[in-house]
Coordinates of C-alpha atoms in Angstrom, one line a residue:
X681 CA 0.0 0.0 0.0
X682 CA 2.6 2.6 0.6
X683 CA 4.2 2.0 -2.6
X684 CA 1.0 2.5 -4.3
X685 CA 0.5 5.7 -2.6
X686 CA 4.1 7.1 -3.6
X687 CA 3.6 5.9 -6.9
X688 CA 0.3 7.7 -6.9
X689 CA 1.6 11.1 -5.3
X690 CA 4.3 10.9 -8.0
X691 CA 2.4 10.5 -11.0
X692 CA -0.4 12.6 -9.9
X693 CA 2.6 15.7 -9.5
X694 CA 4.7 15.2 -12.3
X695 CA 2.6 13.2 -15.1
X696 CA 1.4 16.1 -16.7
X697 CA 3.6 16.6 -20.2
X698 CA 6.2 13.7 -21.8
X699 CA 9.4 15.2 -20.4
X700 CA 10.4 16.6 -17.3
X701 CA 12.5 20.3 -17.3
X702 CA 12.5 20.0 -20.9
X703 CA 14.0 16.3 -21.1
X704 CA 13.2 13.2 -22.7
X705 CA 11.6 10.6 -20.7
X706 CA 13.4 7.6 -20.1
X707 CA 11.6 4.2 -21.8
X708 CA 11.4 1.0 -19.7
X709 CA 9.3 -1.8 -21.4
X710 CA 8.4 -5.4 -19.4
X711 CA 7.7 -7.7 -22.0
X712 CA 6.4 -11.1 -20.6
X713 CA 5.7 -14.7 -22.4
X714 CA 2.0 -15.5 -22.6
X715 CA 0.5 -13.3 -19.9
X716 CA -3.1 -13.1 -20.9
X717 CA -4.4 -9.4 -21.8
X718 CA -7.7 -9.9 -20.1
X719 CA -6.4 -10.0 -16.9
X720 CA -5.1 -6.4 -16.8
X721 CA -8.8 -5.3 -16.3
X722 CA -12.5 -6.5 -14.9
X723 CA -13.5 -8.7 -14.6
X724 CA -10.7 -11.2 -15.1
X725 CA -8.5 -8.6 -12.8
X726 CA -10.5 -10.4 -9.7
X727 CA -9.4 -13.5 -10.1
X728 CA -5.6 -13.2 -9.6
X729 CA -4.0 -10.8 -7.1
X730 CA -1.9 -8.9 -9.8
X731 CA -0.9 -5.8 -7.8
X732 CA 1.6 -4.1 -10.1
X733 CA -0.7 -4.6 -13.3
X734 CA -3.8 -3.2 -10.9
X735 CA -1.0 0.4 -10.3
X736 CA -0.3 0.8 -13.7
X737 CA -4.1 0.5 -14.5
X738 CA -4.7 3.3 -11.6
X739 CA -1.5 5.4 -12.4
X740 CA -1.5 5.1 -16.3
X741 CA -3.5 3.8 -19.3
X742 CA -5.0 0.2 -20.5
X743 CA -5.8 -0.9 -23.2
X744 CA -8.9 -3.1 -23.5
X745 CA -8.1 -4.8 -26.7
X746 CA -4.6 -4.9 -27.5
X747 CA -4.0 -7.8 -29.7
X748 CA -0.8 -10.1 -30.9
X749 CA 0.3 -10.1 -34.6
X750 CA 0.9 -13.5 -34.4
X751 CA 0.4 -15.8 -31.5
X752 CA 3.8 -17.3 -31.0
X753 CA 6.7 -16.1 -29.6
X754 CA 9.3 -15.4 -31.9
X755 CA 6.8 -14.0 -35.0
X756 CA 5.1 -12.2 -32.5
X757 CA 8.2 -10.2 -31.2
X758 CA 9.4 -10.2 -34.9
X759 CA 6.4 -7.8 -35.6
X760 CA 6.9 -5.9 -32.5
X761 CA 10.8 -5.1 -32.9
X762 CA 10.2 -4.4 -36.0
X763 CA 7.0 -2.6 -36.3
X764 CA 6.0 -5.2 -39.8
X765 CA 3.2 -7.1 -40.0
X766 CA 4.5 -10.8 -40.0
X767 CA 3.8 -11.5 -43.6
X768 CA 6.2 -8.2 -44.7
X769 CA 9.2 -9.7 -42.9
X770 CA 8.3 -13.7 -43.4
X771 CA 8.1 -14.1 -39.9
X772 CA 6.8 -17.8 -40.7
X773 CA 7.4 -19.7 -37.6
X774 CA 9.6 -19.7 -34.3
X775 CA 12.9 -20.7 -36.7
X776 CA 11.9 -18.2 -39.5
X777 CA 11.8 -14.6 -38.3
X778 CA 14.2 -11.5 -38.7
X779 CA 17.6 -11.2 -40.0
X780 CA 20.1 -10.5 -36.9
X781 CA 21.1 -7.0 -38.7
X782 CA 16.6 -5.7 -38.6
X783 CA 16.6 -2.7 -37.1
X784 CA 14.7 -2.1 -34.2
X785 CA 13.3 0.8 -32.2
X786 CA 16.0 -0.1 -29.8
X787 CA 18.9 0.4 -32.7
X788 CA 17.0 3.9 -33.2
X789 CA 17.0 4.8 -29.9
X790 CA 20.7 4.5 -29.4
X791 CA 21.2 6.1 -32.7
X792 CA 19.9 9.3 -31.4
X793 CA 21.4 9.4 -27.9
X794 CA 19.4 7.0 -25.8
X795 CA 21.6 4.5 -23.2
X796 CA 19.7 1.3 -24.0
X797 CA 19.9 -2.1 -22.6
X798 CA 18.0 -5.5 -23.5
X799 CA 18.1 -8.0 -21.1
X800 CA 15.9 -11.3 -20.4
X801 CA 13.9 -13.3 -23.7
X802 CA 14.4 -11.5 -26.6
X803 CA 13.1 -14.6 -29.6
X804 CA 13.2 -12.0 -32.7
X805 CA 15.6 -13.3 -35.0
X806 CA 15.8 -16.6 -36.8
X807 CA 17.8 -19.6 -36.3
X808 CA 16.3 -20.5 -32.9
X809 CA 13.7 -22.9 -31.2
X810 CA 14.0 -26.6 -30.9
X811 CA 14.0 -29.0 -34.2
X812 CA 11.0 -30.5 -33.5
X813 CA 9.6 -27.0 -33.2
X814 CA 10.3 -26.5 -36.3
X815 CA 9.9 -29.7 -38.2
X816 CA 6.2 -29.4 -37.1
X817 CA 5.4 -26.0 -38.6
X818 CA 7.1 -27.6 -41.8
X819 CA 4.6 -30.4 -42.1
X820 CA 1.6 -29.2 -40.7
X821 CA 0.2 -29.5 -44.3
X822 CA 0.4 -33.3 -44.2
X823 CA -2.3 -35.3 -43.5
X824 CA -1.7 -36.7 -39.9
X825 CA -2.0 -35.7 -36.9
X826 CA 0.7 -36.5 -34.1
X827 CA 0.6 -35.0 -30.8
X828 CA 3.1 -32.7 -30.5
X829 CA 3.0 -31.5 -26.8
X830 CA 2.7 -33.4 -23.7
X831 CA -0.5 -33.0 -21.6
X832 CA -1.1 -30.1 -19.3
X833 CA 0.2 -30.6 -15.8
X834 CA 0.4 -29.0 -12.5
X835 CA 3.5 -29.1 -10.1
X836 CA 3.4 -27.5 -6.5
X837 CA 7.2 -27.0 -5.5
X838 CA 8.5 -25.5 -1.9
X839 CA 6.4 -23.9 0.5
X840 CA 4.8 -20.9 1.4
X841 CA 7.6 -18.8 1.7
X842 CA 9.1 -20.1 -1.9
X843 CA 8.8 -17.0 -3.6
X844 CA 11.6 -17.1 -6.9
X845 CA 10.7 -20.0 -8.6
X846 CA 10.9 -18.6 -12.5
X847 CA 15.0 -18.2 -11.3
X848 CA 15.9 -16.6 -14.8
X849 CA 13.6 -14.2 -14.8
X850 CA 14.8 -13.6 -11.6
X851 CA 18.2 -12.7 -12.2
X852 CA 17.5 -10.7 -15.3
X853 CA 14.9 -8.3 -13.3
X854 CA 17.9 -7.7 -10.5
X855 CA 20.5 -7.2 -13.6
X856 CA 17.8 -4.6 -14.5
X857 CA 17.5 -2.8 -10.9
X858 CA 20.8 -2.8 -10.5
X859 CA 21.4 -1.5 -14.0
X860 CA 18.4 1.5 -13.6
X861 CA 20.6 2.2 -9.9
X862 CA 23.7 2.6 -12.5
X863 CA 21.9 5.4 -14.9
X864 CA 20.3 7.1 -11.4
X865 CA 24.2 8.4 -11.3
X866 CA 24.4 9.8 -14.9
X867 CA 20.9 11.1 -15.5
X868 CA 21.5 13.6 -18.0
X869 CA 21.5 11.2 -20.7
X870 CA 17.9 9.4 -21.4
X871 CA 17.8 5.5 -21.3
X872 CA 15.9 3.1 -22.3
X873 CA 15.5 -0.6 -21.2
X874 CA 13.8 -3.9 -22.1
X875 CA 13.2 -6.8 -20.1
X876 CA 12.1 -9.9 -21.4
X877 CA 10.2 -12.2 -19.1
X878 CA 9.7 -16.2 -19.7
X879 CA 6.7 -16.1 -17.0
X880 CA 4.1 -17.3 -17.4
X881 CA 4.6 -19.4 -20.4
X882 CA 4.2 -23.0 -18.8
X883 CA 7.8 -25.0 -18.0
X884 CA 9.1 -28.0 -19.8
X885 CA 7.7 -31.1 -19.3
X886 CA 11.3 -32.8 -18.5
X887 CA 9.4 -36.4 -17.8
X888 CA 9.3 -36.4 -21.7
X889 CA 12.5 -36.1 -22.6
X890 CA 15.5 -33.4 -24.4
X891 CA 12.6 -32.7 -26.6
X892 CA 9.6 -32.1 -24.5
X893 CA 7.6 -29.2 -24.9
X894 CA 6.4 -26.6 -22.0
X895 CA 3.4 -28.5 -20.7
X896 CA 3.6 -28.1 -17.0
X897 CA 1.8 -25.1 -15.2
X898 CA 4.6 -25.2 -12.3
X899 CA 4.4 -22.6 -8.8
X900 CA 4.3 -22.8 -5.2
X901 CA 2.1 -22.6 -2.5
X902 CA 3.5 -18.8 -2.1
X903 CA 1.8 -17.7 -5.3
X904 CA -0.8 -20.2 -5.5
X905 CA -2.8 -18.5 -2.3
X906 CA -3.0 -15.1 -4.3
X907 CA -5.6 -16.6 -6.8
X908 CA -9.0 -17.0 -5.7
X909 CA -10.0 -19.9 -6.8
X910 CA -13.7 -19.3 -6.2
X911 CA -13.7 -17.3 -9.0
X912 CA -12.2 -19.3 -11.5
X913 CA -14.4 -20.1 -14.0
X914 CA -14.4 -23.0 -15.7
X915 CA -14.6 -22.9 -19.8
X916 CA -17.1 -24.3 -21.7
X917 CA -16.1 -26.9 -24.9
X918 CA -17.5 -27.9 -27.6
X919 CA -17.7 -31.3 -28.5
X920 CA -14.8 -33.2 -30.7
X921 CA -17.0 -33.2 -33.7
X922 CA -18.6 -30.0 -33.4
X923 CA -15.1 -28.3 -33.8
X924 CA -13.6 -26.4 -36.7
X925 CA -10.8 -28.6 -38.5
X926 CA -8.3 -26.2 -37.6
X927 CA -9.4 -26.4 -33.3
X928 CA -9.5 -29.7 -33.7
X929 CA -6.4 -30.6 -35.2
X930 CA -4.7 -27.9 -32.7
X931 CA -6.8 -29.2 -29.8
X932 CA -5.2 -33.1 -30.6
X933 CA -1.6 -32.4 -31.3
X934 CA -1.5 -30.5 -28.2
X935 CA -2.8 -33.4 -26.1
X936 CA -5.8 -32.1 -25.4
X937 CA -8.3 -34.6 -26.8
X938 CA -8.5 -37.2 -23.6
X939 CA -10.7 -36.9 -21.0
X940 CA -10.3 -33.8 -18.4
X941 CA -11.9 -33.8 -15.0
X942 CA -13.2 -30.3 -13.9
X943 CA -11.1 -29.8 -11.0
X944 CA -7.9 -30.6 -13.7
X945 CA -9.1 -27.9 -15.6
X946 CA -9.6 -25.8 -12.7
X947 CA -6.2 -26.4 -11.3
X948 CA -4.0 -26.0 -14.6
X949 CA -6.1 -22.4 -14.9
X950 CA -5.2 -21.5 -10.9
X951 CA -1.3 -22.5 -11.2
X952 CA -1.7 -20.5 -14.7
X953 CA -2.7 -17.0 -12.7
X954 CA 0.0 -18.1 -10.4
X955 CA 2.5 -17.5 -12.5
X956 CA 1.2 -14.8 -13.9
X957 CA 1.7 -13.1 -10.4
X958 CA 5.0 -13.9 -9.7
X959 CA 5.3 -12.2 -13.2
X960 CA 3.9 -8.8 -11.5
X961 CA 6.1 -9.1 -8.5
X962 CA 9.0 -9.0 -11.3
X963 CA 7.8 -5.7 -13.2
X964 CA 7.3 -4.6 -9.6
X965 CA 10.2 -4.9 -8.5
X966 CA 11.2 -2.4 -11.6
X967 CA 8.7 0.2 -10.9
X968 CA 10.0 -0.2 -7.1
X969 CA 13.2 0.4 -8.3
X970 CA 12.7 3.6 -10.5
X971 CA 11.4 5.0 -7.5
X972 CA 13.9 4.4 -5.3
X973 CA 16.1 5.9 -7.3
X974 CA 14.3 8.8 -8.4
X975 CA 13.7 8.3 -11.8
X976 CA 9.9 7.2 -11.9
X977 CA 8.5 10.5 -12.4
X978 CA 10.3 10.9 -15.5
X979 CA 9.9 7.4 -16.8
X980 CA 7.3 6.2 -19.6
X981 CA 6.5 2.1 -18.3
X982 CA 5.1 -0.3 -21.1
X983 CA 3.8 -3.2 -19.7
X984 CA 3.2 -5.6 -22.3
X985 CA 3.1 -9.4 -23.2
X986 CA 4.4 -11.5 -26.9
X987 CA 0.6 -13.5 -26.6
X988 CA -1.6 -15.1 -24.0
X989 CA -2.4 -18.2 -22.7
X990 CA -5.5 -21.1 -23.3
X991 CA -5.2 -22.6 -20.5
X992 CA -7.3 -24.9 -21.6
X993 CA -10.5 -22.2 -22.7
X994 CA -11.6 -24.2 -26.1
X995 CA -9.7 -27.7 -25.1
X996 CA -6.7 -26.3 -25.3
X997 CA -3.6 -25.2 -23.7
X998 CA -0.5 -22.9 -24.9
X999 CA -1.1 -20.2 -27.8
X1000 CA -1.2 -20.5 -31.5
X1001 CA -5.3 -20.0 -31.9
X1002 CA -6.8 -16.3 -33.0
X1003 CA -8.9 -17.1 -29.7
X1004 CA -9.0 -14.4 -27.0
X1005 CA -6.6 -16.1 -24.3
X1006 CA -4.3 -16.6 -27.1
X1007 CA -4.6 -13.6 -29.0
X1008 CA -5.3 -10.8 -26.7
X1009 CA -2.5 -9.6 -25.0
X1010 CA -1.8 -6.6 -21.8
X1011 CA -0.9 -3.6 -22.8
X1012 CA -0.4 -0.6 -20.0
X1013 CA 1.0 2.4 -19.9
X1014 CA 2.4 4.6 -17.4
X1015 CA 4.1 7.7 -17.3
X1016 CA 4.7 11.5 -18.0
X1017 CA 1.8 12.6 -20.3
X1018 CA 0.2 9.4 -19.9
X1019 CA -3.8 9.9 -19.0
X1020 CA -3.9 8.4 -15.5
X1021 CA -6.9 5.5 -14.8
X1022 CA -7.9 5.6 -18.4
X1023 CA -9.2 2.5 -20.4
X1024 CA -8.7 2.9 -23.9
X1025 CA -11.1 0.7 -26.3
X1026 CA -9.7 1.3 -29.6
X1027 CA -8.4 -1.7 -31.2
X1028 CA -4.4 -1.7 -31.2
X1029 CA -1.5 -4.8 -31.6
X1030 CA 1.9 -4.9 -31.2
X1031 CA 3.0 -3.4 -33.9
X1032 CA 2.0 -0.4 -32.7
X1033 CA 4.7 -0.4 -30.4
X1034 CA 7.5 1.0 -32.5
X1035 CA 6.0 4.2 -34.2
X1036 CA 4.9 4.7 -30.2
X1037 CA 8.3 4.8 -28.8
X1038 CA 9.6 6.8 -31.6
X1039 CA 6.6 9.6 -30.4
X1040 CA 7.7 9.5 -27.0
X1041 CA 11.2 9.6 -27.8
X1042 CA 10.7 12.5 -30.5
X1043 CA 12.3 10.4 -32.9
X1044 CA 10.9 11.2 -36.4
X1045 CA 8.4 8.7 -38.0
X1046 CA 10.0 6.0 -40.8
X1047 CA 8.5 4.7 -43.7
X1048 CA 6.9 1.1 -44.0
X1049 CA 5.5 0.5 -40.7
X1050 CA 2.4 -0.9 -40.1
X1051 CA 1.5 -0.1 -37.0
X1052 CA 0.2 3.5 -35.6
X1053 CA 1.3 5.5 -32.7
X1054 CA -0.4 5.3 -29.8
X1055 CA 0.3 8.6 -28.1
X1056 CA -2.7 10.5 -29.2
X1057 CA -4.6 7.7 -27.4
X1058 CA -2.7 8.3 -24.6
X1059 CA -1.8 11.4 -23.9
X1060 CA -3.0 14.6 -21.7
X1061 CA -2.6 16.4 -24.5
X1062 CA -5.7 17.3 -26.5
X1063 CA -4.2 19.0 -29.8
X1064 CA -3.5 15.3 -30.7
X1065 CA -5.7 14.2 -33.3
X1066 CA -7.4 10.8 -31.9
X1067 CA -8.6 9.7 -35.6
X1068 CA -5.4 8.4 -37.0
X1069 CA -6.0 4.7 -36.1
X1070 CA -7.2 2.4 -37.3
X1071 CA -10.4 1.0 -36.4
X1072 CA -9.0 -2.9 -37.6
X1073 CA -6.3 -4.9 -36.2
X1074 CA -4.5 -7.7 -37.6
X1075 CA -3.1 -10.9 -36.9
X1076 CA -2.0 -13.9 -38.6
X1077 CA -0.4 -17.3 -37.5
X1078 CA 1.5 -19.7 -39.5
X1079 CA 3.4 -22.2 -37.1
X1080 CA 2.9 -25.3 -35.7
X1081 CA 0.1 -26.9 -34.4
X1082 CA -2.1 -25.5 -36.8
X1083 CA -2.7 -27.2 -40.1
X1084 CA -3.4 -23.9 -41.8
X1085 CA -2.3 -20.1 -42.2
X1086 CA -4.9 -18.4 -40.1
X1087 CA -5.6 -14.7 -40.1
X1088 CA -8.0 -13.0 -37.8
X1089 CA -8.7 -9.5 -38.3
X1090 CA -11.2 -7.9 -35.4
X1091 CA -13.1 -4.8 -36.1
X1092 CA -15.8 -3.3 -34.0
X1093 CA -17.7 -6.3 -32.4
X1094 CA -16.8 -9.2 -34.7
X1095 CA -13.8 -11.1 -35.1
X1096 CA -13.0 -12.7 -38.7
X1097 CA -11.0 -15.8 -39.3
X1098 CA -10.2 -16.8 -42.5
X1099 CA -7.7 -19.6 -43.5
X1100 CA -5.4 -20.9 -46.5
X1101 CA -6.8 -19.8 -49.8
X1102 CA -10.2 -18.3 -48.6
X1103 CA -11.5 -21.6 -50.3
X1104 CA -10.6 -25.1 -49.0
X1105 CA -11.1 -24.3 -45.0
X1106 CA -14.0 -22.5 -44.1
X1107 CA -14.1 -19.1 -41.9
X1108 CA -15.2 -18.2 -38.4
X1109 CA -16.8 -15.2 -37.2
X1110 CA -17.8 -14.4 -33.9
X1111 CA -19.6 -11.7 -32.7
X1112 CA -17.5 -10.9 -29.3
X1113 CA -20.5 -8.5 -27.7
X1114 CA -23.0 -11.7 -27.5
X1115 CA -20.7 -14.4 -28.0
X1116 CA -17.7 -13.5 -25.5
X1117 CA -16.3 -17.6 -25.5
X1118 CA -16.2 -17.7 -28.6
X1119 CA -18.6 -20.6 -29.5
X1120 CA -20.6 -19.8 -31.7
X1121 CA -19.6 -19.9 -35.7
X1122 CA -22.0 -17.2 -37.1
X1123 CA -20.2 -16.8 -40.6
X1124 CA -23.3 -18.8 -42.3
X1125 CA -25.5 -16.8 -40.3
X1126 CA -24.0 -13.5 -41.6
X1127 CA -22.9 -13.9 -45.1
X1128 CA -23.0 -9.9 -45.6
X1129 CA -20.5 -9.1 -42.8
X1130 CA -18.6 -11.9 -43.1
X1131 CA -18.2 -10.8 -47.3
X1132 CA -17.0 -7.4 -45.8
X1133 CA -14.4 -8.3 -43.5
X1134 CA -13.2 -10.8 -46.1
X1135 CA -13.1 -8.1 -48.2
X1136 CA -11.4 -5.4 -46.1
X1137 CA -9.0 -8.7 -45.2
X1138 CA -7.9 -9.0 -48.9
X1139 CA -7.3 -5.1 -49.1
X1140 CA -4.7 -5.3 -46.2
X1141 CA -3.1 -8.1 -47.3
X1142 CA -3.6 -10.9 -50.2
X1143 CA -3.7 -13.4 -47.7
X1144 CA -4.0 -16.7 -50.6
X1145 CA -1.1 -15.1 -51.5
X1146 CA 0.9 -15.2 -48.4
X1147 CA -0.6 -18.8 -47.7
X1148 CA 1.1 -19.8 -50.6
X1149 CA 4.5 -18.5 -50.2
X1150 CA 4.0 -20.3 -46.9
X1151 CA 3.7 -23.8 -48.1
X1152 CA 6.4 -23.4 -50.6
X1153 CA 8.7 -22.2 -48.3
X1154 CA 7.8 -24.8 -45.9
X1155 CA 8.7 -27.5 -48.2
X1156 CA 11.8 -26.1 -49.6
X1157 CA 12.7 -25.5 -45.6
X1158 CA 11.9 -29.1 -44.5
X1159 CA 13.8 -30.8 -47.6
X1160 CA 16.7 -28.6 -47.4
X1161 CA 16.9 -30.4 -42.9
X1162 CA 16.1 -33.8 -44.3
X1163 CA 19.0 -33.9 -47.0
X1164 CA 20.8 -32.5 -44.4
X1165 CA 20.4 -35.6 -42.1
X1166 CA 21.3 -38.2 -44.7
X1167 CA 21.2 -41.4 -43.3
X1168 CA 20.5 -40.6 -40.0
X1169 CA 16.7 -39.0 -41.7
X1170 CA 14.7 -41.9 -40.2
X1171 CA 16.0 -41.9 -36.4
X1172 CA 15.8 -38.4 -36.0
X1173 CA 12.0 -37.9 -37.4
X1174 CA 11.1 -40.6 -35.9
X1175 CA 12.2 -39.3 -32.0
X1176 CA 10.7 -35.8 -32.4
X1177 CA 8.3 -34.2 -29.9
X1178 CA 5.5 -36.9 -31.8
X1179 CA 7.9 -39.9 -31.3
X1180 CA 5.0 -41.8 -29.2
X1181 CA 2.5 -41.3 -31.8
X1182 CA 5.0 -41.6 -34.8
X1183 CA 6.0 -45.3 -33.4
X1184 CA 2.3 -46.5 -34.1
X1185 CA 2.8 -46.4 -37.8
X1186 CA 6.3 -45.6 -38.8
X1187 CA 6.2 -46.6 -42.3
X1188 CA 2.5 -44.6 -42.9
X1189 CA 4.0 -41.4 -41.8
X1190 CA 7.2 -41.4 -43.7
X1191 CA 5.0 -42.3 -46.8
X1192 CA 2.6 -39.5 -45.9
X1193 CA 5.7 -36.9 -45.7
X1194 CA 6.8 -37.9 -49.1
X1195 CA 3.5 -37.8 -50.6
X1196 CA 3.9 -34.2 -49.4
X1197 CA 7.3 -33.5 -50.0
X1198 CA 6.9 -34.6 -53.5
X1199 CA 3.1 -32.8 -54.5
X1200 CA 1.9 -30.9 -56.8
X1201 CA -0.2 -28.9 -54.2

């Protein structure tokens, strides 16, 4: 409580313009992995004690729908370093994503007399992620279906007074007091920091193997008492059959298709929020520290995430859906100029984030960005012309674990999903005002609007086109790794992520990759 009130006093005395005495405010952005945007506001706020996330929303401005550009890490970070929708910069998958030499806001920033540091998960450029990762984007056109992931778990470690359990995150948020305590003694020159945060995105499932996935929802009892668990709600499902081909092929090769009691539901969703608050305490202890030292007041604080998380809302768990724990990420800000206890509805994503940071940096604007700023959303300032934005956001997913390139573009109450060619998969639309779980398919039911966000779809992007470019490359990718392996082709596909499933009918699968590899289509 007393930090809130000194964070409070300070705001409310100094957050009037974006500089203090004429300087440029320093830029200090928490980036978390999967930290699901609906929390960061009511009613999901209640559910979790989140108390950092509930100052910023107090001291500065949220964002009600701030959306991903592409619900997996590494694309989705590609689009926010870079400010490029993820089809401009063939940010494919988690391998396939910028070159090291993109330029970032960061790289601007320093350009023009900034102090910058990155610390913590960065996942921008390509060249990373596990093989199996990868190999599964590759073949997600071929026709099986191998789980990929093991099922979600829950695992209570230590006791109630176990309160680092994310370690690396951890360490990175004290390299990052320690380094803000460092620029307290030169504070004539304006810095600007990024820490990347692996909370909450679940831990690896080390039972499975060198190749496991993240499948466990892993905390202690420390965290676990700050979610109420009264209030979790439990998520309704449709059945197996009813699905769309795209949910269900994600829902089974995540291991999702079995049999789930309630109360595992229930307690994969509670360890979930867990997580998310040790997450908080983290960016707390950043805001803590800016304080301490002084530096708060002149300080703009992003609070942001890459995606969100399932936790098992539509039989799943992880990301990679256009559904709203997957897509809809936090975004807060808090600082000079910044409108204090405002909730801001216009539709924004991540690549918003550059052309923002430029603004508060009074940086001037570069071409081929596709994002907007956000300042005129934010700020105290009323000369700022509101209209600029756009009243569309987009996203679009091309990874693993689903067996088509997905777009989702949401615009006023209704979110559109369209897949592949436009053709061969059929769409989803939901209206999100009546239809806030996203159950019911009303595309058939509204062939006008769904024509007209098809059509404003197209004009943003020719997404057959992209979907295209996406298979071929996926192909050329995957038979460029399997020359690559020679002899050894066989063992190593064969003791991937799916090896359990892959064993049932070795010979089938191989013969199914070829038939692939080797296609006309």
């Amino acid at each position: 409580m007393a930090l809130m009130l000194a964070l409070i006093f300070l705001f409310n005395f100094y957050g009037q313009t974006w500089s203090l005495n004429g300087t440029r405010p320093n830029i200090v952005m928490v980036m978390t992995d999967a930290f699901d945007g609906r929390l960061t506001f009511d009613p999901g706020s209640k559910v979790v004690q989140l108390p950092f996330t509930n100052y910023l929303r107090e001291l500065g401005s949220t964002f009600l729908n701030a959306y991903t550009n592409s619900p997996i890490c590494c694309p989705s970070r590609a689009a926010m370093w870079s400010g490029q929708f993820v089809h401009l910069t063939r940010s494919w998958n988690n391998y396939k994503c910028l070159d090291a030499n993109a330029t970032t806001w960061m790289d601007l920033l320093e350009r023009n007399g900034y102090r910058t540091k990155m610390l913590g998960k960065l996942d921008f450029t390509s060249g990373d992620h596990s093989v199996s990762n990868r190999v599964e984007a590759w073949t997600r056109d071929v026709p099986f279906a191998l789980r990929q992931e093991g099922r979600p778990v829950t695992q209570l470690v230590g006791d109630v007074t176990t309160v680092r359990i994310k370690t690396v995150d951890w360490t990175n948020t004290d390299t990052a007091s320690r380094w803000i305590q460092q620029r307290a003694a030169s504070p004539h020159q304006p810095f600007a920091l990024y820490l990347g945060l692996n909370l909450p995105h679940p831990y690896k499932t080390e039972a499975f193997g060198p190749n496991a996935g993240g499948s466990t929802f892993l905390t202690s009892p420390y965290w676990l008492k700050k979610v109420s668990t009264d209030l979790i709600s439990i998520p309704k499902w449709l059945p197996m059959a009813a699905m769309h081909p795209v949910d269900y092929y994600s829902t089974l090769t995540k291991n999702c298709s079995g049999d789930f009691t309630e109360e595992e539901v229930r307690m994969v969703r509670a360890f979930y929020y867990a997580m998310c608050a040790e997450a908080d305490a983290m960016m707390g202890q950043v805001l803590s520290t800016l304080r301490d030292t002084g530096l708060l007041n002149n300080t703009v604080v992003i609070f942001t995430s890459d995606h969100g998380e399932l936790a098992m809302e539509h039989r799943q768990f992880y990301k990679m859906s256009m559904f709203e724990g997957s897509s809809h990420v936090p975004l807060q800000v808090v600082g000079p100029g910044v409108t204090s206890g405002l909730q801001v509805a216009q539709l924004v994503s991540l690549v918003d984030l550059y052309p923002t940071l430029l603004d508060i940096a009074g940086i001037p604007g570069v071409g081929n960005l596709s994002g907007h700023s956000l300042l005129p959303l934010l700020s105290k300032d009323s000369t700022l012309s509101k209209s600029q934005h756009p009243d569309w956001v987009l996203s679009e997913y091309h990874g693993c674990n689903a067996n088509a390139s997905t777009y989702m573009l949401r615009s006023g109450q209704w979110k559109y999903i369209a897949y592949a060619d436009g053709l061969s998969v059929p769409p989803q639309l939901f209206d999100l005002t009546l239809d806030k779980e996203e159950l019911r398919n009303v595309a058939t039911k509204f062939p006008d609007v769904q024509a007209h966000l098809d059509k404003l779809l197209r004009s943003i992007l020719d997404y057959p086109e992209v979907s295209a470019a996406v298979h071929l490359y996926n192909k050329n990718a995957f038979g460029v790794w399997r020359q690559s392996l020679g002899a050894n082709y066989s063992q190593v596909i064969a003791n991937l992520r799916w090896h359990i499933d892959w064993q049932k009918d070795v010979s089938a699968n191989e013969r199914a990759i070829d038939a692939w590899l080797h296609g006309s289509s």
